[in-house]
PDB file of C-alpha atoms in Angstrom:
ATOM      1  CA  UNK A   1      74.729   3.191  88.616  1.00  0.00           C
ATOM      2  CA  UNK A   2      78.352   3.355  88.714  1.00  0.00           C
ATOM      3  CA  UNK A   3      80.010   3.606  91.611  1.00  0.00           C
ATOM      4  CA  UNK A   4      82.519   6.389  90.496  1.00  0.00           C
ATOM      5  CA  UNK A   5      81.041   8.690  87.631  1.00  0.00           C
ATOM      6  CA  UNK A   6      82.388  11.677  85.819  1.00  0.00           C
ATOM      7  CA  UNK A   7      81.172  13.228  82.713  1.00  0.00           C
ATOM      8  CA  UNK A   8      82.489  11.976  79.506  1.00  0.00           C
ATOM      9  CA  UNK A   9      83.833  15.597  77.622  1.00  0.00           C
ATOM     10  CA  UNK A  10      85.315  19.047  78.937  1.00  0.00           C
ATOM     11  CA  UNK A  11      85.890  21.536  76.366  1.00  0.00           C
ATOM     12  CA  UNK A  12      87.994  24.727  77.080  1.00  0.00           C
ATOM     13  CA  UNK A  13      89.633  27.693  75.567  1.00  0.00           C
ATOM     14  CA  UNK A  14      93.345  27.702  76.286  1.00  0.00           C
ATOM     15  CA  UNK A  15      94.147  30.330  79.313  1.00  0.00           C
ATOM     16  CA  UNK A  16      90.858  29.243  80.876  1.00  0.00           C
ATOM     17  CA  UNK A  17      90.551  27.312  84.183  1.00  0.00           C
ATOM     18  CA  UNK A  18      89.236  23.888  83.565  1.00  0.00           C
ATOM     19  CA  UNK A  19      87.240  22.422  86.150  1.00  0.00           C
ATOM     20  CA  UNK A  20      86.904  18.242  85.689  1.00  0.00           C
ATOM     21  CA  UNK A  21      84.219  16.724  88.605  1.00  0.00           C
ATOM     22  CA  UNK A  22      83.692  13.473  89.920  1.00  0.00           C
ATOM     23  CA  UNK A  23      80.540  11.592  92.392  1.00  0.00           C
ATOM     24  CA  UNK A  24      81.204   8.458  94.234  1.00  0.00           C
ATOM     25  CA  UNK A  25      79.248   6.750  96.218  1.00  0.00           C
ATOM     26  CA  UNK A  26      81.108   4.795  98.975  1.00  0.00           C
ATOM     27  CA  UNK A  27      81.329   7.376 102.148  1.00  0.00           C
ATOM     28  CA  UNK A  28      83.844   5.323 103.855  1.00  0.00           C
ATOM     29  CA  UNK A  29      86.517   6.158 100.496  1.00  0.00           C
ATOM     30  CA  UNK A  30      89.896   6.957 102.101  1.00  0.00           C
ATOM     31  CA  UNK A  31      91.781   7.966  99.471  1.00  0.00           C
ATOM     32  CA  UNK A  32      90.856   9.690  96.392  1.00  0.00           C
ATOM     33  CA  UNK A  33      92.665   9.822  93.398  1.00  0.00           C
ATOM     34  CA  UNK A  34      92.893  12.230  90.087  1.00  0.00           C
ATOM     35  CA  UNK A  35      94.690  10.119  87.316  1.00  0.00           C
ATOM     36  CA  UNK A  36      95.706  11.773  83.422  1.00  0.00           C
ATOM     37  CA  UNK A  37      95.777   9.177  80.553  1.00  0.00           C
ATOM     38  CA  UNK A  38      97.241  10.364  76.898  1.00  0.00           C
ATOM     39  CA  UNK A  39      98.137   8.171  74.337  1.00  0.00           C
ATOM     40  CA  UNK A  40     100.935   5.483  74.483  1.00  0.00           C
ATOM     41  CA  UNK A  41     101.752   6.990  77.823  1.00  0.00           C
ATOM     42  CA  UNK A  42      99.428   4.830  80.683  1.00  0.00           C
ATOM     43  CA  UNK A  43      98.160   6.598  83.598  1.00  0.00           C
ATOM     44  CA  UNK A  44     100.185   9.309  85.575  1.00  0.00           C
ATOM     45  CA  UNK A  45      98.980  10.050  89.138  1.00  0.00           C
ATOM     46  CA  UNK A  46      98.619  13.181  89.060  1.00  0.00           C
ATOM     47  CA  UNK A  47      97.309  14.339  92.773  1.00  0.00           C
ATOM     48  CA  UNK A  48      95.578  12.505  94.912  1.00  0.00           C
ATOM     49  CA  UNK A  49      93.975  13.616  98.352  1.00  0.00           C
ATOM     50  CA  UNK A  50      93.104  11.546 101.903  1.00  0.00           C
ATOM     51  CA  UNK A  51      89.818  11.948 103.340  1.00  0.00           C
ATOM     52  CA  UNK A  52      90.179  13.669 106.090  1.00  0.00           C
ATOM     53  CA  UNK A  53      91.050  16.621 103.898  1.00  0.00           C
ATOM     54  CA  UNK A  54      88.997  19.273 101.958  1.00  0.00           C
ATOM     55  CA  UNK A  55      91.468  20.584  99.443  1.00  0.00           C
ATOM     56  CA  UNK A  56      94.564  20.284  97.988  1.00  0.00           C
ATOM     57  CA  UNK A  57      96.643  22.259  96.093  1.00  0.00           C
ATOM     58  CA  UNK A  58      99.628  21.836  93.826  1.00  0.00           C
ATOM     59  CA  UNK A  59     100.995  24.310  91.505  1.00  0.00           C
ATOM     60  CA  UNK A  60      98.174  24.325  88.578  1.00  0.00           C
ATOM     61  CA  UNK A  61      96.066  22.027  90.529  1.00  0.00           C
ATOM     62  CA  UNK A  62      93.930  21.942  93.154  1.00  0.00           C
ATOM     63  CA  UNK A  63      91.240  19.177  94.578  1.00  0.00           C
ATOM     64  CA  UNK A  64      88.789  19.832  96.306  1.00  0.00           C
ATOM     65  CA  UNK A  65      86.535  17.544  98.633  1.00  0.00           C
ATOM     66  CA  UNK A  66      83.313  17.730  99.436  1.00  0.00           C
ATOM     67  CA  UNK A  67      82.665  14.606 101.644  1.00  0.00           C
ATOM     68  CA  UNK A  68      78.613  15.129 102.028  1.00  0.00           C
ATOM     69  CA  UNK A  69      77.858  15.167  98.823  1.00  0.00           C
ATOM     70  CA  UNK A  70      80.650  12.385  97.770  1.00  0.00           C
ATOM     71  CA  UNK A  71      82.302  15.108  95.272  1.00  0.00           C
ATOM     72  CA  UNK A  72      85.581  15.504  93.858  1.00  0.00           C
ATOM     73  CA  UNK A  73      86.631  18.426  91.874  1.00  0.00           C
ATOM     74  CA  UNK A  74      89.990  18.865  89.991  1.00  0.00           C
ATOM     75  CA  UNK A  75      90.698  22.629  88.561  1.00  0.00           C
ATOM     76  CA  UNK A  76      93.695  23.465  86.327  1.00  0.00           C
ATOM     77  CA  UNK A  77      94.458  26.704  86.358  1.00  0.00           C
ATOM     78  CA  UNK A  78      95.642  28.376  82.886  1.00  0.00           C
ATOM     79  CA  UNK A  79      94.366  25.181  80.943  1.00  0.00           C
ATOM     80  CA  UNK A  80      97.054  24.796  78.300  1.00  0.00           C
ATOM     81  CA  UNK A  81      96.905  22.379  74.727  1.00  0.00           C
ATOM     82  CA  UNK A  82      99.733  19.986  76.627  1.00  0.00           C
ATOM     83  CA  UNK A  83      96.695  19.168  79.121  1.00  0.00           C
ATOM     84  CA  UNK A  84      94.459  17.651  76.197  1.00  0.00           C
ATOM     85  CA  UNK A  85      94.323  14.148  77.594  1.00  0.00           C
ATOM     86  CA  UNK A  86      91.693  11.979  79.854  1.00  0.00           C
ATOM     87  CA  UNK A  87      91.586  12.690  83.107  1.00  0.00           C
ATOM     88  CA  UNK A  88      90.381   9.565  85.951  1.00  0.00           C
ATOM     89  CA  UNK A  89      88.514   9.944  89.031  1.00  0.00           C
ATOM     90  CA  UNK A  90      89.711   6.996  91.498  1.00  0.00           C
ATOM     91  CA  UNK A  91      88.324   6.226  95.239  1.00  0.00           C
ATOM     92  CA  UNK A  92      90.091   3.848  97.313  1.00  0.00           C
ATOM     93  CA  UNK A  93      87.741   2.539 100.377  1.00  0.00           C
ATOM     94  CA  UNK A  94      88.115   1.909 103.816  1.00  0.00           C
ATOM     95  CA  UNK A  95      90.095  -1.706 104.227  1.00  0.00           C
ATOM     96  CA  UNK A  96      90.772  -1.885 100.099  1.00  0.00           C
ATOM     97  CA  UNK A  97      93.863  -1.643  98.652  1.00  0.00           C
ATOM     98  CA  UNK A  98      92.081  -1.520  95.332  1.00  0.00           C
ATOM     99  CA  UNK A  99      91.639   2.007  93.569  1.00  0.00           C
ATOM    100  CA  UNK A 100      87.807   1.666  91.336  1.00  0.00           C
ATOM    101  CA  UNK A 101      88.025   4.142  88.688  1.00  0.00           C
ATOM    102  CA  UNK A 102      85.922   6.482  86.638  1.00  0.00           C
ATOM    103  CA  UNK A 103      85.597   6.500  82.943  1.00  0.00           C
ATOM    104  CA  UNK A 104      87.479   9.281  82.830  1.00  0.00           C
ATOM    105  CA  UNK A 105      86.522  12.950  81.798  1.00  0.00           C
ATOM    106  CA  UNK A 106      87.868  13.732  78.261  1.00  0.00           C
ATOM    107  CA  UNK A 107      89.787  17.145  78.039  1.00  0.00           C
ATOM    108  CA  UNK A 108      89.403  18.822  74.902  1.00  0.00           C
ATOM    109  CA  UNK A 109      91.487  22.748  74.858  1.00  0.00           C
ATOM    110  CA  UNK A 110      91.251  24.511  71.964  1.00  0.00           C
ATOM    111  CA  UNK A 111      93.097  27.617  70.876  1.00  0.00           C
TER     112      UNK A 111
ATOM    113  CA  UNK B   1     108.589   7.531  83.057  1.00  0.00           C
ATOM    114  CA  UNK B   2     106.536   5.873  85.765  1.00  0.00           C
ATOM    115  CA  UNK B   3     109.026   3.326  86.630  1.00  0.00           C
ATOM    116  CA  UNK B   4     106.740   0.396  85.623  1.00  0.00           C
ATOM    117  CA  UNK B   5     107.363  -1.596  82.540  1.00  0.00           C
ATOM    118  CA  UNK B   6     105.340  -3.350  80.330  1.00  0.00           C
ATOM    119  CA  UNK B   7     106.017  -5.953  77.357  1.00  0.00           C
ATOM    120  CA  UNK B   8     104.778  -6.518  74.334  1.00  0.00           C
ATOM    121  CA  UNK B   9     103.345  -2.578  74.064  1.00  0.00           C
ATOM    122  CA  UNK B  10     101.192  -4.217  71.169  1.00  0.00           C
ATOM    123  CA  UNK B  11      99.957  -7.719  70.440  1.00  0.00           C
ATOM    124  CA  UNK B  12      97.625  -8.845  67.701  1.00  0.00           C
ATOM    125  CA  UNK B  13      96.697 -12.799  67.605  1.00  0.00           C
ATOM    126  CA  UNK B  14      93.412 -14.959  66.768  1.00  0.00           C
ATOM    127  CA  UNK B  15      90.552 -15.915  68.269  1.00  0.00           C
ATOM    128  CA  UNK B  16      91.217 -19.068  70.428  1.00  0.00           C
ATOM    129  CA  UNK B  17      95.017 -18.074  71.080  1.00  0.00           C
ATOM    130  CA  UNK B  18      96.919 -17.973  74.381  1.00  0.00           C
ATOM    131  CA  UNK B  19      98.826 -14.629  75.483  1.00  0.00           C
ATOM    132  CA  UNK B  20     101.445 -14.125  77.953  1.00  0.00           C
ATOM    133  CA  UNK B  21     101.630 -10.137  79.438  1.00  0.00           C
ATOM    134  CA  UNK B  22     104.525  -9.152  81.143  1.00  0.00           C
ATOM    135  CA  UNK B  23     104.890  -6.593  83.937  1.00  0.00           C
ATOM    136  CA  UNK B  24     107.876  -5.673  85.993  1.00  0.00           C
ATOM    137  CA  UNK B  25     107.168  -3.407  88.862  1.00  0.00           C
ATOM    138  CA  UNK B  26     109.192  -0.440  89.938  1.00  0.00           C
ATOM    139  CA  UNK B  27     112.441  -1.234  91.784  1.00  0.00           C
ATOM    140  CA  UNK B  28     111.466  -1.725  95.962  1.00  0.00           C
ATOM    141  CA  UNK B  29     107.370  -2.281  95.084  1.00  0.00           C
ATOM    142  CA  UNK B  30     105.819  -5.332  96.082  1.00  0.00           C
ATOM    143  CA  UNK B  31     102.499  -4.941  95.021  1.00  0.00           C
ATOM    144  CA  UNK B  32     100.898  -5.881  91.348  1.00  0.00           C
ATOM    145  CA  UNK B  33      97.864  -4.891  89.761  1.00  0.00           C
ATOM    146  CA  UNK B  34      96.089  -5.860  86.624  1.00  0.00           C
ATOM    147  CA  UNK B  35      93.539  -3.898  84.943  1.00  0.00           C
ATOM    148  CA  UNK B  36      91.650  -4.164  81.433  1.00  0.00           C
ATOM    149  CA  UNK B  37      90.454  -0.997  79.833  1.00  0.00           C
ATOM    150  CA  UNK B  38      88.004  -1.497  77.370  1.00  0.00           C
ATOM    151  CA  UNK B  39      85.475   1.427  75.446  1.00  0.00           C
ATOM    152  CA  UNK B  40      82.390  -0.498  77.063  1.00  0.00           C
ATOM    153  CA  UNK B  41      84.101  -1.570  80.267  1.00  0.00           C
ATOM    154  CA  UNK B  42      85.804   1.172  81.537  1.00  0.00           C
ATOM    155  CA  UNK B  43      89.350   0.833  83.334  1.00  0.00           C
ATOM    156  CA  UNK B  44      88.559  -2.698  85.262  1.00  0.00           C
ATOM    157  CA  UNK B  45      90.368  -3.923  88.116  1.00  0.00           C
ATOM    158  CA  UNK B  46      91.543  -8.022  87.175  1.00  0.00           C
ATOM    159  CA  UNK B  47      94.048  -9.344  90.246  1.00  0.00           C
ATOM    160  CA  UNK B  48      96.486  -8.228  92.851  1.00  0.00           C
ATOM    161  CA  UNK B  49      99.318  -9.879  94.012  1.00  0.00           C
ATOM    162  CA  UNK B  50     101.813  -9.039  96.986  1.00  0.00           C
ATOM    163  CA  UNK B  51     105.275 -10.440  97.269  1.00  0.00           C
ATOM    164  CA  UNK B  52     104.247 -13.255  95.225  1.00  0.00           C
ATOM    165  CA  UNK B  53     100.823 -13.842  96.747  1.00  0.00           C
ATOM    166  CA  UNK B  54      97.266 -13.279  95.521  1.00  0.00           C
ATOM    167  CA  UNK B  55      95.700 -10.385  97.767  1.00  0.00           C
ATOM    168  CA  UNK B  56      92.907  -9.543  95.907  1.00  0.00           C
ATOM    169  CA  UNK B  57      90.395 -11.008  92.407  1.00  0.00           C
ATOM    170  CA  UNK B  58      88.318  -8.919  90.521  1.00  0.00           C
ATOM    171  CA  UNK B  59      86.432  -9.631  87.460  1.00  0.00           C
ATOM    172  CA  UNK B  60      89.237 -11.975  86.017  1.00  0.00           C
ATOM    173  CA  UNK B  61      87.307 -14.488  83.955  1.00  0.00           C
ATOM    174  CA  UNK B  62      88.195 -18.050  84.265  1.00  0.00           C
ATOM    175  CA  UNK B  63      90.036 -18.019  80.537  1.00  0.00           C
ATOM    176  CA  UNK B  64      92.655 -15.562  82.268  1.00  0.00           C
ATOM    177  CA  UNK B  65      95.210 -16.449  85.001  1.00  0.00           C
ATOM    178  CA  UNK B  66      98.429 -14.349  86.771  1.00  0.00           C
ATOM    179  CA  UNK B  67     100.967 -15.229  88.955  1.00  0.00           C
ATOM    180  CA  UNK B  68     103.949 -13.068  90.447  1.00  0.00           C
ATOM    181  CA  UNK B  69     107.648 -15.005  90.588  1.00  0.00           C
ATOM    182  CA  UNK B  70     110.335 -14.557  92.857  1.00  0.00           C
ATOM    183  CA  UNK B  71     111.694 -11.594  91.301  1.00  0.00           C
ATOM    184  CA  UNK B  72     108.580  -9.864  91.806  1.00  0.00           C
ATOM    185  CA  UNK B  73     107.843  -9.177  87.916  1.00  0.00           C
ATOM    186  CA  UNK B  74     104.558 -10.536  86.937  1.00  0.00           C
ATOM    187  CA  UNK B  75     102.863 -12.279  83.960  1.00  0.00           C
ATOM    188  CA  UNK B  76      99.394 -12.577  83.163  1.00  0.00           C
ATOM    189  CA  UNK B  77      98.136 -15.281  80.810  1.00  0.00           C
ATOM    190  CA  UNK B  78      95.164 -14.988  78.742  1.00  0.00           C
ATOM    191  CA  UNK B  79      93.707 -18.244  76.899  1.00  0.00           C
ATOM    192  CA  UNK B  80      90.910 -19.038  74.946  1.00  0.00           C
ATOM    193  CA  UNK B  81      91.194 -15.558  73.378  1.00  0.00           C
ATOM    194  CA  UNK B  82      87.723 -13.960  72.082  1.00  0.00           C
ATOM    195  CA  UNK B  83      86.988 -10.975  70.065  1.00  0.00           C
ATOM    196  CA  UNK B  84      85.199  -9.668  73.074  1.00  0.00           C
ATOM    197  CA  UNK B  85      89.223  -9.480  74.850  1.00  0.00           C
ATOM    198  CA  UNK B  86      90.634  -6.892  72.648  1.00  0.00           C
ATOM    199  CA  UNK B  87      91.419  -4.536  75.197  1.00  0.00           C
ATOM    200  CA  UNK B  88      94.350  -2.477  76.952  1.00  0.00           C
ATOM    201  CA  UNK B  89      95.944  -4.390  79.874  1.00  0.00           C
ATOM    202  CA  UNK B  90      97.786  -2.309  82.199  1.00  0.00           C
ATOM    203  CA  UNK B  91      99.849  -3.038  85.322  1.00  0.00           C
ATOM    204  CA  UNK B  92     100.805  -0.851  87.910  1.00  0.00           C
ATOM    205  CA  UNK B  93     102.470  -1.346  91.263  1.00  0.00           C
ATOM    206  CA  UNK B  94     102.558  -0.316  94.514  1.00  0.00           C
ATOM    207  CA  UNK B  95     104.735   0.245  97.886  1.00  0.00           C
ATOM    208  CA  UNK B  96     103.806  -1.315 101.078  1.00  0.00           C
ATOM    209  CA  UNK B  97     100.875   1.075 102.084  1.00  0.00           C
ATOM    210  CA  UNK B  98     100.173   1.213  98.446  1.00  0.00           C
ATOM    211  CA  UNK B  99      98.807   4.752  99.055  1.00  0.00           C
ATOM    212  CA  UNK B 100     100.123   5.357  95.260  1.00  0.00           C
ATOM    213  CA  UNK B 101      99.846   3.117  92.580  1.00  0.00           C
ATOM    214  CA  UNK B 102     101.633   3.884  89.698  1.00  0.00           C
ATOM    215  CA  UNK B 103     100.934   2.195  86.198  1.00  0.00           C
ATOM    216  CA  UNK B 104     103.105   1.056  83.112  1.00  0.00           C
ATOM    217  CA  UNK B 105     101.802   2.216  79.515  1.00  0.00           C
ATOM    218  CA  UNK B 106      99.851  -0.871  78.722  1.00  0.00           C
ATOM    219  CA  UNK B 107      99.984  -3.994  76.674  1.00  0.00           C
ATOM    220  CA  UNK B 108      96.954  -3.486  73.755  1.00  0.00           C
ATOM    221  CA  UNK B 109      95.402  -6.641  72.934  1.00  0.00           C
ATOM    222  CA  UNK B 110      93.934  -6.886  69.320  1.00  0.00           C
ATOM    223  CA  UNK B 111      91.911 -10.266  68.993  1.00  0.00           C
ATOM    224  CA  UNK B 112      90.986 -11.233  65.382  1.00  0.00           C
TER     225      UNK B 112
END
């Protein structure tokens, strides 16, 4: 398997909470990273959390951690059209500088 | 506007043709990545430098090489181009910790 998988769509209704989730499989992944991808416009970090942590929280989003089970959640609150895009999982291990990546978790929100 | 730029946004040559990618990092970063992103692939990691030093391969096939200059912007070369390369090759960079990486909007490769 992969080493960082996410499930390819998401569909919402706008004004709902959107909830995009992420398995890896490396326990010793330091940093771990929630990337959004739209057309033309390359990847923008969006939030990204440190291992040691359990959740993190940043206006519409928050991450949360579970490091037993190797899951990462990202929930936007109030899931508007503008967040239509892909979003990226991304772990970072122990002694890497490299980030491995997801497939990415296609958004879809519909009126 | 992540700071990172990228030239040519699009490129469409032949089968058997050499690119040249170019990538300038944001101002202060020392750190280059490569990736491909392809439908099949996913987002792939290709090469790192640092301060004009390879740090770290990945899957970079033989046909492909990289190198950072002086001035810290970076180029990667593709030869030998195959259908099977059509792809979107982004670059990102990163500070000293590189905690944060942040990436450019991508060269996309069209091989005919």
């Amino acid at each position: 398997g992969e080493d960082v998988e996410q499930s390819l769509f998401l569909s919402v209704r706008e004004g709902d909470s959107s909830v995009i989730n992420c398995t890896y499989t490396d326990s010793s992944s330091t940093y771990l990273y929630w990337y959004k991808q739209e057309p033309g416009a390359g990847l923008q970090l969006l939030t990204y959390i440190f291992s040691n942590m359990d959740m993190k929280q940043d206006q519409r989003l928050t991450v949360l951690l579970n490091k037993k089970d190797k899951h990462l959640s990202l929930r936007i609150a109030d899931t508007q059209t503008g967040d239509s895009a892909i979003y990226l999982c991304a772990e970072r291990r122990e002694g890497s500088y490299i980030p491995t990546f997801g497939r990415g978790t296609s958004l879809i929100v519909h009126p | 506007d992540s700071g990172v730029t990228q030239t040519p946004k699009h490129l469409i040559t032949a089968t058997g043709q050499r690119v040249t990618l170019r990538c300038s990092p944001r101002s202060g970063d020392l750190s280059v990545y490569w990736y491909q992103q392809s439908l099949d692939q996913g987002l792939q990691f290709l090469i790192q430098y640092y301060n004009g030093e390879e740090r770290a391969k990945g899957n970079i096939l033989e046909r492909f090489s990289a190198q950072q200059f002086p001035d810290l912007h970076s180029e990667l070369n593709l030869s030998s181009l195959e259908l099977g390369d059509s792809a979107l090759y982004f670059c990102a960079s990163g500070g000293s910790t590189n905690e944060k990486l942040f990436f450019g909007s991508g060269t996309q490769l069209s091989v005919l």
